[in-house]
CSV table of C-alpha atoms and ligand atoms in Angstrom, one decimal:
chain,number,residue,atom,x,y,z
A,232,MET,CA,81.6,129.7,75.8
A,233,ARG,CA,81.5,125.9,75.6
A,234,PRO,CA,78.1,124.6,75.0
A,235,LEU,CA,76.5,123.7,78.4
A,236,GLN,CA,76.1,119.5,79.5
A,237,MET,CA,74.9,118.3,82.4
A,238,VAL,CA,78.2,116.2,82.2
A,239,ASP,CA,81.0,116.7,79.8
A,240,THR,CA,82.8,113.7,79.4
A,241,GLY,CA,84.3,114.3,75.9
A,242,THR,CA,86.2,117.5,77.1
A,243,GLN,CA,87.6,115.1,80.3
A,244,TYR,CA,88.5,112.7,77.9
A,245,LEU,CA,90.6,115.1,75.5
A,246,LYS,CA,92.9,115.3,78.6
A,247,ILE,CA,93.8,112.1,78.8
A,248,LYS,CA,93.5,111.0,75.2
A,249,GLU,CA,96.8,109.7,74.7
A,250,GLU,CA,96.9,107.7,78.0
A,251,VAL,CA,93.6,106.3,77.3
A,252,ASP,CA,94.1,105.3,73.9
A,253,ALA,CA,97.2,103.6,74.4
A,254,ALA,CA,95.8,101.4,77.1
A,255,VAL,CA,92.7,100.7,74.7
A,256,ILE,CA,95.3,99.6,71.9
A,257,SER,CA,97.4,97.8,73.9
A,258,VAL,CA,94.3,95.5,75.4
A,259,MET,CA,93.2,95.0,71.5
A,260,GLU,CA,96.6,93.7,70.7
A,261,SER,CA,96.8,91.4,73.6
A,262,SER,CA,93.5,90.0,72.6
A,263,GLN,CA,92.6,89.2,76.4
A,264,PHE,CA,89.4,91.1,76.2
A,265,ILE,CA,87.9,89.1,79.5
A,266,GLY,CA,89.3,88.9,82.7
A,267,GLY,CA,93.0,88.7,83.0
A,268,LYS,CA,95.7,90.9,84.2
A,269,VAL,CA,94.2,94.5,83.6
A,270,VAL,CA,91.2,93.6,85.2
A,271,ASN,CA,92.8,92.4,88.2
A,272,ASP,CA,95.4,95.3,88.6
A,273,PHE,CA,92.5,97.8,88.3
A,274,ALA,CA,90.7,95.6,90.8
A,275,SER,CA,93.4,95.4,92.9
A,276,ASN,CA,94.1,99.3,92.4
A,277,LEU,CA,90.9,100.1,93.2
A,278,ALA,CA,90.6,98.3,96.8
A,279,GLN,CA,93.9,100.1,97.9
A,280,TYR,CA,92.3,103.4,96.7
A,281,ASN,CA,89.3,102.4,98.5
A,282,GLY,CA,90.8,100.9,101.8
A,283,SER,CA,88.7,97.7,100.9
A,284,LYS,CA,90.1,94.2,101.3
A,285,HIS,CA,88.7,92.6,98.4
A,286,VAL,CA,86.9,94.4,95.1
A,287,ILE,CA,85.0,92.2,92.7
A,288,PRO,CA,84.6,94.1,89.2
A,289,CYS,CA,81.1,93.2,87.6
A,290,ALA,CA,79.1,94.5,84.7
A,291,ASN,CA,77.0,97.2,85.8
A,292,GLY,CA,75.9,99.0,89.2
A,293,THR,CA,72.2,97.3,89.3
A,294,ASP,CA,74.3,94.1,88.9
A,295,ALA,CA,76.6,95.0,92.0
A,296,LEU,CA,73.8,95.3,94.1
A,297,GLN,CA,72.0,92.0,93.2
A,298,ILE,CA,74.9,90.0,93.5
A,299,ALA,CA,75.3,91.5,96.9
A,300,MET,CA,71.9,90.6,97.8
A,301,MET,CA,72.4,87.2,96.6
A,302,ALA,CA,75.6,86.7,98.5
A,303,LEU,CA,74.2,87.6,101.7
A,304,GLY,CA,71.5,84.6,100.7
A,305,LEU,CA,68.6,87.1,101.2
A,306,LYS,CA,65.6,85.0,99.6
A,307,PRO,CA,61.9,85.9,98.9
A,308,GLY,CA,59.9,87.0,101.8
A,309,ASP,CA,63.0,88.6,103.4
A,310,GLU,CA,62.9,92.5,103.4
A,311,VAL,CA,65.5,94.9,103.2
A,312,ILE,CA,65.2,98.6,104.1
A,313,THR,CA,66.1,101.2,101.7
A,314,PRO,CA,65.2,105.0,100.6
A,315,SER,CA,62.3,105.7,98.4
A,316,PHE,CA,64.2,108.7,97.2
A,317,THR,CA,66.7,107.0,95.1
A,318,TYR,CA,67.7,105.5,91.4
A,319,ILE,CA,65.2,102.9,90.9
A,320,ALA,CA,68.2,99.9,90.8
A,321,THR,CA,68.8,100.1,94.3
A,322,VAL,CA,65.3,98.8,95.1
A,323,GLU,CA,64.4,97.1,91.7
A,324,VAL,CA,66.7,94.5,92.3
A,325,ALA,CA,65.2,93.4,95.6
A,326,ALA,CA,61.8,93.1,94.1
A,327,LEU,CA,63.4,90.7,91.3
A,328,LEU,CA,64.6,88.5,93.7
A,329,GLY,CA,61.2,88.4,95.6
A,330,ILE,CA,62.7,90.4,98.5
A,331,LYS,CA,60.2,93.0,99.7
A,332,PRO,CA,61.8,96.5,99.3
A,333,VAL,CA,60.3,98.7,102.6
A,334,PHE,CA,60.6,102.0,102.2
A,335,VAL,CA,61.8,104.6,104.4
A,336,GLU,CA,62.0,108.1,104.9
A,337,VAL,CA,65.4,110.4,104.2
A,338,ASP,CA,66.9,113.1,106.1
A,339,LYS,CA,65.5,116.2,104.7
A,340,HIS,CA,68.7,118.2,104.1
A,341,THR,CA,71.4,114.9,103.5
A,342,PHE,CA,68.7,113.5,101.2
A,343,CYS,CA,70.0,109.9,102.8
A,344,ILE,CA,68.3,107.5,104.3
A,345,ASN,CA,67.2,108.6,108.1
A,346,PRO,CA,68.4,106.0,110.8
A,347,SER,CA,65.8,106.7,113.2
A,348,ALA,CA,62.9,105.9,110.3
A,349,VAL,CA,65.0,103.2,109.5
A,350,GLU,CA,65.1,101.5,113.3
A,351,LYS,CA,61.3,101.6,113.2
A,352,ALA,CA,60.8,99.9,109.9
A,353,ILE,CA,62.9,96.6,111.5
A,354,THR,CA,60.7,93.4,111.6
A,355,ARG,CA,61.2,89.9,112.4
A,356,LYS,CA,61.9,89.4,108.5
A,357,THR,CA,64.5,92.3,107.8
A,358,LYS,CA,67.5,91.3,106.7
A,359,ALA,CA,69.4,94.2,105.6
A,360,ILE,CA,69.7,97.9,105.3
A,361,VAL,CA,70.8,99.5,101.8
A,362,PRO,CA,71.8,103.0,102.2
A,363,VAL,CA,72.2,105.2,99.2
A,364,HIS,CA,74.7,107.6,99.3
A,365,LEU,CA,72.7,110.0,97.1
A,366,TYR,CA,74.3,113.0,95.1
A,367,GLY,CA,77.5,112.0,96.5
A,368,HIS,CA,76.8,113.0,100.3
A,369,ALA,CA,77.4,109.9,102.6
A,370,ALA,CA,74.4,108.6,104.6
A,371,ASP,CA,74.6,108.6,108.7
A,372,MET,CA,76.7,105.3,108.6
A,373,GLU,CA,77.5,105.4,111.9
A,374,ALA,CA,74.1,105.5,113.1
A,375,ILE,CA,73.3,102.6,110.5
A,376,MET,CA,76.3,100.3,111.5
A,377,THR,CA,75.4,100.6,115.3
A,378,ILE,CA,71.3,99.6,114.3
A,379,SER,CA,72.8,96.8,112.1
A,380,GLN,CA,74.9,95.8,115.0
A,381,LYS,CA,72.1,95.9,117.6
A,382,HIS,CA,69.5,94.0,115.2
A,383,ASN,CA,72.2,91.6,113.5
A,384,LEU,CA,71.4,92.8,109.9
A,385,TYR,CA,73.4,93.3,106.9
A,386,VAL,CA,74.2,96.8,105.4
A,387,ILE,CA,75.0,97.1,101.6
A,388,GLU,CA,75.9,100.4,100.5
A,389,ASP,CA,74.8,101.9,97.5
A,390,ASN,CA,78.0,103.9,96.5
A,391,ALA,CA,77.3,104.2,92.7
A,392,GLN,CA,77.2,108.4,93.2
A,393,ALA,CA,79.9,108.8,95.8
A,394,ILE,CA,83.1,106.8,95.4
A,395,GLY,CA,86.0,108.4,96.9
A,396,ASN,CA,83.7,110.0,100.0
A,397,VAL,CA,85.8,110.3,102.9
A,398,TYR,CA,83.5,109.4,105.8
A,399,THR,CA,84.9,110.1,109.5
A,400,PHE,CA,83.7,108.5,112.5
A,401,SER,CA,83.1,110.1,116.0
A,402,ASP,CA,86.2,108.4,117.0
A,403,GLY,CA,87.9,110.2,114.7
A,404,THR,CA,88.8,107.1,112.1
A,405,ASN,CA,88.3,107.7,108.4
A,406,LYS,CA,86.9,105.1,106.0
A,407,LYS,CA,85.6,105.7,102.8
A,408,THR,CA,82.2,105.2,101.8
A,409,GLY,CA,81.3,101.7,100.1
A,410,GLY,CA,84.0,100.7,102.6
A,411,ILE,CA,81.8,100.6,105.5
A,412,GLY,CA,79.2,98.3,105.4
A,413,HIS,CA,79.3,94.4,105.0
A,414,ILE,CA,79.4,94.9,101.5
A,415,GLY,CA,79.4,98.3,99.2
A,416,CYS,CA,78.4,98.5,95.4
A,417,THR,CA,79.5,100.9,92.7
A,418,SER,CA,78.8,102.0,89.1
A,419,PHE,CA,81.3,102.9,86.4
A,420,TYR,CA,78.4,104.2,84.2
A,421,PRO,CA,79.9,107.0,81.9
A,422,SER,CA,78.8,110.0,84.0
A,423,LYS,CA,79.6,108.8,87.2
A,424,ASN,CA,82.2,110.3,89.3
A,425,LEU,CA,84.5,107.3,88.3
A,426,GLY,CA,82.7,106.7,85.1
A,427,ALA,CA,84.2,104.0,82.1
A,428,PHE,CA,83.4,104.4,78.3
A,429,GLY,CA,80.4,101.9,78.7
A,430,ASP,CA,79.2,99.9,81.2
A,431,GLY,CA,80.8,98.5,84.5
A,432,GLY,CA,80.3,98.2,88.1
A,433,ALA,CA,81.9,96.8,91.4
A,434,ILE,CA,81.3,95.6,94.8
A,435,PHE,CA,83.7,95.9,97.8
A,436,THR,CA,84.2,93.9,100.7
A,437,ASP,CA,86.4,93.1,103.7
A,438,ASP,CA,85.1,89.8,104.3
A,439,ASP,CA,87.3,86.8,102.9
A,440,SER,CA,84.3,84.7,102.7
A,441,LEU,CA,81.7,86.9,101.4
A,442,ALA,CA,84.2,87.9,98.7
A,443,LEU,CA,84.3,84.3,97.5
A,444,GLN,CA,80.6,84.5,97.5
A,445,LEU,CA,80.4,87.2,95.6
A,446,ARG,CA,83.3,86.4,92.9
A,447,MET,CA,81.2,82.8,92.4
A,448,ILE,CA,77.8,84.4,92.2
A,449,ALA,CA,79.3,86.9,89.5
A,450,SER,CA,80.5,83.8,87.5
A,451,HIS,CA,78.0,81.5,87.0
A,452,GLY,CA,78.6,80.2,90.4
A,453,GLN,CA,81.7,78.6,89.7
A,454,GLN,CA,85.0,78.6,91.4
A,455,LYS,CA,86.6,76.1,89.2
A,456,ARG,CA,85.8,76.4,85.6
A,457,TYR,CA,82.7,74.3,84.9
A,458,TYR,CA,81.9,73.4,88.1
A,459,HIS,CA,79.0,75.1,89.5
A,460,ASP,CA,78.1,75.1,93.0
A,461,VAL,CA,75.9,77.8,93.3
A,462,VAL,CA,73.1,79.8,91.0
A,463,GLY,CA,74.7,82.9,89.7
A,464,CYS,CA,74.6,85.3,86.8
A,465,ASN,CA,76.9,86.5,84.2
A,466,SER,CA,78.6,89.7,85.0
A,467,ARG,CA,82.0,91.0,84.1
A,468,LEU,CA,84.1,94.3,83.5
A,469,ASP,CA,85.7,94.0,80.4
A,470,ALA,CA,89.2,94.7,79.9
A,471,ILE,CA,88.7,97.8,77.9
A,472,GLN,CA,87.0,99.3,80.5
A,473,ALA,CA,89.0,98.1,83.3
A,474,ALA,CA,92.1,99.4,81.1
A,475,ILE,CA,90.5,103.0,81.0
A,476,LEU,CA,88.8,102.7,84.7
A,477,ASP,CA,92.5,102.3,85.7
A,478,ILE,CA,93.7,105.4,84.1
A,479,LYS,CA,90.6,107.4,85.2
A,480,LEU,CA,91.4,105.9,89.2
A,481,ARG,CA,94.5,107.9,89.5
A,482,HIS,CA,92.9,111.3,88.6
A,483,LEU,CA,90.0,110.7,90.6
A,484,ASP,CA,90.8,112.8,93.7
A,485,GLU,CA,91.5,115.6,91.4
A,486,TYR,CA,88.0,115.3,89.9
A,487,ILE,CA,86.6,115.4,93.0
A,488,GLU,CA,88.0,118.3,93.8
A,489,ALA,CA,87.2,119.8,90.5
A,490,ARG,CA,83.6,119.4,91.5
A,491,ARG,CA,83.7,120.0,94.8
A,492,SER,CA,85.1,124.1,93.7
A,493,ALA,CA,82.5,124.1,91.0
A,494,ALA,CA,79.9,123.2,94.2
A,495,ASP,CA,81.6,126.1,96.2
A,496,PHE,CA,81.3,128.7,93.4
A,497,TYR,CA,77.8,127.5,93.2
A,498,ASP,CA,77.3,127.7,97.1
A,499,ARG,CA,78.8,131.0,97.4
A,500,SER,CA,76.3,132.5,94.3
A,501,PHE,CA,73.4,131.0,96.0
A,502,ALA,CA,73.9,131.6,99.4
A,503,ASP,CA,71.9,134.7,99.4
A,504,SER,CA,68.6,133.7,98.3
A,505,PRO,CA,65.8,133.0,100.3
A,506,HIS,CA,64.3,130.9,97.6
A,507,ILE,CA,67.2,128.3,97.0
A,508,GLU,CA,68.6,125.9,99.5
A,509,ILE,CA,72.0,125.0,99.0
A,510,PRO,CA,73.4,121.0,99.2
A,511,PHE,CA,73.7,120.4,102.9
A,512,ARG,CA,77.4,119.1,103.8
A,513,ALA,CA,77.4,117.3,106.9
A,514,ASN,CA,80.8,118.1,108.7
A,515,ASN,CA,81.9,114.1,108.9
A,516,ASN,CA,82.2,113.4,105.3
A,517,THR,CA,83.3,114.8,102.3
A,518,HIS,CA,80.6,115.3,99.6
A,519,VAL,CA,81.8,114.2,96.3
A,520,PHE,CA,79.1,116.4,94.2
A,521,HIS,CA,77.9,113.8,91.7
A,522,GLN,CA,74.9,116.1,91.4
A,523,TYR,CA,74.4,119.7,92.7
A,524,THR,CA,70.9,119.6,93.6
A,525,LEU,CA,69.2,122.5,94.9
A,526,ILE,CA,65.8,122.6,97.0
A,527,LEU,CA,63.7,125.6,95.3
A,528,HIS,CA,61.2,127.1,97.8
A,529,ASN,CA,58.3,129.0,96.2
A,530,VAL,CA,59.6,128.6,93.0
A,531,ASN,CA,58.2,127.1,89.7
A,532,ARG,CA,60.3,124.1,88.7
A,533,ASP,CA,58.9,124.0,85.6
A,534,GLU,CA,59.2,127.4,84.6
A,535,LEU,CA,62.6,127.8,86.2
A,536,SER,CA,63.9,124.6,83.7
A,537,ALA,CA,62.1,125.7,80.9
A,538,TYR,CA,63.8,129.6,81.4
A,539,LEU,CA,67.2,127.7,81.6
A,540,SER,CA,66.8,125.6,78.8
A,541,SER,CA,65.8,128.6,76.8
A,542,LYS,CA,69.3,129.6,77.5
A,543,GLY,CA,70.9,126.4,76.9
A,544,ILE,CA,71.2,125.3,80.4
A,545,PRO,CA,70.2,121.9,80.9
A,546,SER,CA,68.8,120.9,84.6
A,547,MET,CA,67.6,117.6,85.7
A,548,ILE,CA,65.1,116.5,88.5
A,549,TYR,CA,66.6,113.6,90.1
A,550,TYR,CA,63.9,111.7,90.6
A,551,PRO,CA,60.7,113.0,89.4
A,552,VAL,CA,58.8,109.8,91.1
A,553,PRO,CA,60.0,108.3,94.1
A,554,ALA,CA,60.6,104.8,93.9
A,555,HIS,CA,57.3,103.5,96.3
A,556,LYS,CA,55.1,105.6,93.8
A,557,GLN,CA,56.4,103.7,90.8
A,558,LYS,CA,54.0,101.5,88.8
A,559,MET,CA,56.4,98.3,89.2
A,560,PHE,CA,55.6,98.8,93.2
A,561,ASP,CA,51.9,99.0,92.7
A,562,HIS,CA,51.4,95.4,93.4
A,563,LEU,CA,53.6,95.7,96.8
A,564,GLY,CA,51.4,98.4,98.0
A,565,GLY,CA,53.8,101.2,96.9
A,566,SER,CA,51.3,103.8,97.4
A,567,ASP,CA,50.4,102.6,101.4
A,568,PHE,CA,53.8,104.0,102.2
A,569,ASN,CA,53.4,107.6,103.7
A,570,LEU,CA,56.6,109.0,103.1
A,571,PRO,CA,55.9,113.1,103.5
A,572,ILE,CA,59.6,114.2,103.5
A,573,THR,CA,60.3,112.2,100.3
A,574,ASP,CA,57.1,113.4,98.1
A,575,TRP,CA,58.2,116.8,99.6
A,576,LEU,CA,61.7,116.7,98.3
A,577,THR,CA,60.5,115.0,94.9
A,578,GLU,CA,58.4,118.2,94.0
A,579,ARG,CA,61.4,120.7,94.7
A,580,VAL,CA,64.4,119.5,93.8
A,581,ILE,CA,66.5,120.6,90.7
A,582,SER,CA,70.2,119.6,89.8
A,583,LEU,CA,72.5,121.7,87.6
A,584,PRO,CA,75.4,121.2,85.5
A,585,ILE,CA,78.2,120.0,87.6
A,586,HIS,CA,81.3,117.8,86.3
A,587,THR,CA,84.8,118.4,86.1
A,588,GLU,CA,85.2,120.2,83.0
A,589,LEU,CA,82.6,123.2,83.9
A,590,ASP,CA,84.7,126.3,84.0
A,591,ARG,CA,84.0,129.9,85.6
A,592,GLU,CA,82.4,131.6,82.7
A,593,GLN,CA,80.1,128.5,82.0
A,594,GLN,CA,79.2,128.3,85.8
A,595,GLN,CA,78.8,132.0,86.2
A,596,PHE,CA,76.1,132.3,83.2
A,597,ILE,CA,74.1,129.5,84.8
A,598,VAL,CA,74.2,131.3,88.1
A,599,ASP,CA,73.3,134.8,86.2
A,600,HIS,CA,70.2,132.9,84.8
A,601,VAL,CA,68.8,130.7,88.0
A,602,LEU,CA,69.3,134.3,89.8
A,603,THR,CA,67.6,136.3,86.9
A,604,PHE,CA,64.5,134.0,86.8
A,605,ILE,CA,64.3,134.0,90.4
A,606,ASN,CA,64.2,137.7,90.7
A,607,LYS,CA,61.7,138.0,87.8
A,608,THR,CA,59.4,135.8,89.9
A,609,PHE,CA,59.9,137.7,93.2
A,610,GLN,CA,59.9,141.3,92.2
B,958,PLP,C1,74.0,105.1,88.7
B,958,PLP,C2,73.2,104.0,89.7
B,958,PLP,C3,72.8,102.7,90.0
B,958,PLP,C4,73.1,101.3,88.9
B,958,PLP,O1,74.4,101.8,88.2
B,958,PLP,P1,74.2,100.7,86.8
B,958,PLP,O2,75.7,100.8,86.2
B,958,PLP,O3,73.4,102.4,85.7
B,958,PLP,O4,73.7,99.9,86.8
B,958,PLP,C5,72.6,102.3,91.4
B,958,PLP,N1,72.4,103.1,92.2
B,958,PLP,C6,72.6,104.6,92.3
B,958,PLP,C7,72.4,105.5,93.3
B,958,PLP,C8,73.1,105.0,90.8
B,958,PLP,O5,73.1,106.4,91.1
């Protein structure tokens, strides 16, 4: 059996090696490392894939979120409503810009922001809602868009974990996540579902004037070279990464299928254990399983994880400390937020290996050892 990893980008690379190597060499031969046709082609292919009018490539997913908040004109003192149960980048960029992150609860089943908690947290200072499609499951975007229209707020989707998820509205129309809010942000960090061989990110929007702002801000505030209209930053996707991503984009739907099928196998294997809650899948979106995350009931998580590790099975806790309890938010009164569901989930979730290269033998091995541990606990 091949060794187990949380994500196996090495084996995935071998399957597209010839194509990728040729594309990388061609960029090197062209000497067009920054911007140019390869980057523009990838951006337009990605826009088409996502059903979005504009894609603005940038250096990473964190920058994408920061540039989004800058382009919307969010200022110190403004508030954005976000989940606390997320990767830190989502809220860190708000804090960096002097914007106050207002943490609200997630839904106990989807792990995503709870729309009624959002509505209760709206104040006169609220400017935007930042839902995160955590682990690859979409937030309740229909409810969030309705709230945003009612209160005249922007929606920035953190789509770093859910690229390719198809969301169906109650009228039957479909949109890909990241293309629903005013702005969508994604990351091409190597372990993400569409992962580069280094860092990368992108911003999605259908709005022409926002697209112009986003593009300017990502490029030192300039539209015309050396004429800087607004304060921006320097955030670029390089051509080598774009060339690789363009190839991987063609395989993205098949990669998602592989993840979903691995998730199906885990689901079937764990369905009968009362101590393991398998990931919830709302029927209005196609979970893309960036992570396969279980909720453990009355199981000692540290012991399970140590047992798995002793068998060569990695597992991870995403995330061991919710954002509101991170030291960086002490000065904002982070611990004043009372988020019992977030705390409850933080103590009980565990993620198992899931990726495009996981085979049945490996998966069966993982399942057997998880169940062996659980059965030993409860015999
Ligand atoms: C990965 C990730 C980011 C940040 O992406 P980087 O490319 O690492 O900067 C932001 N939000 C979420 C939810 C993520 O998973």
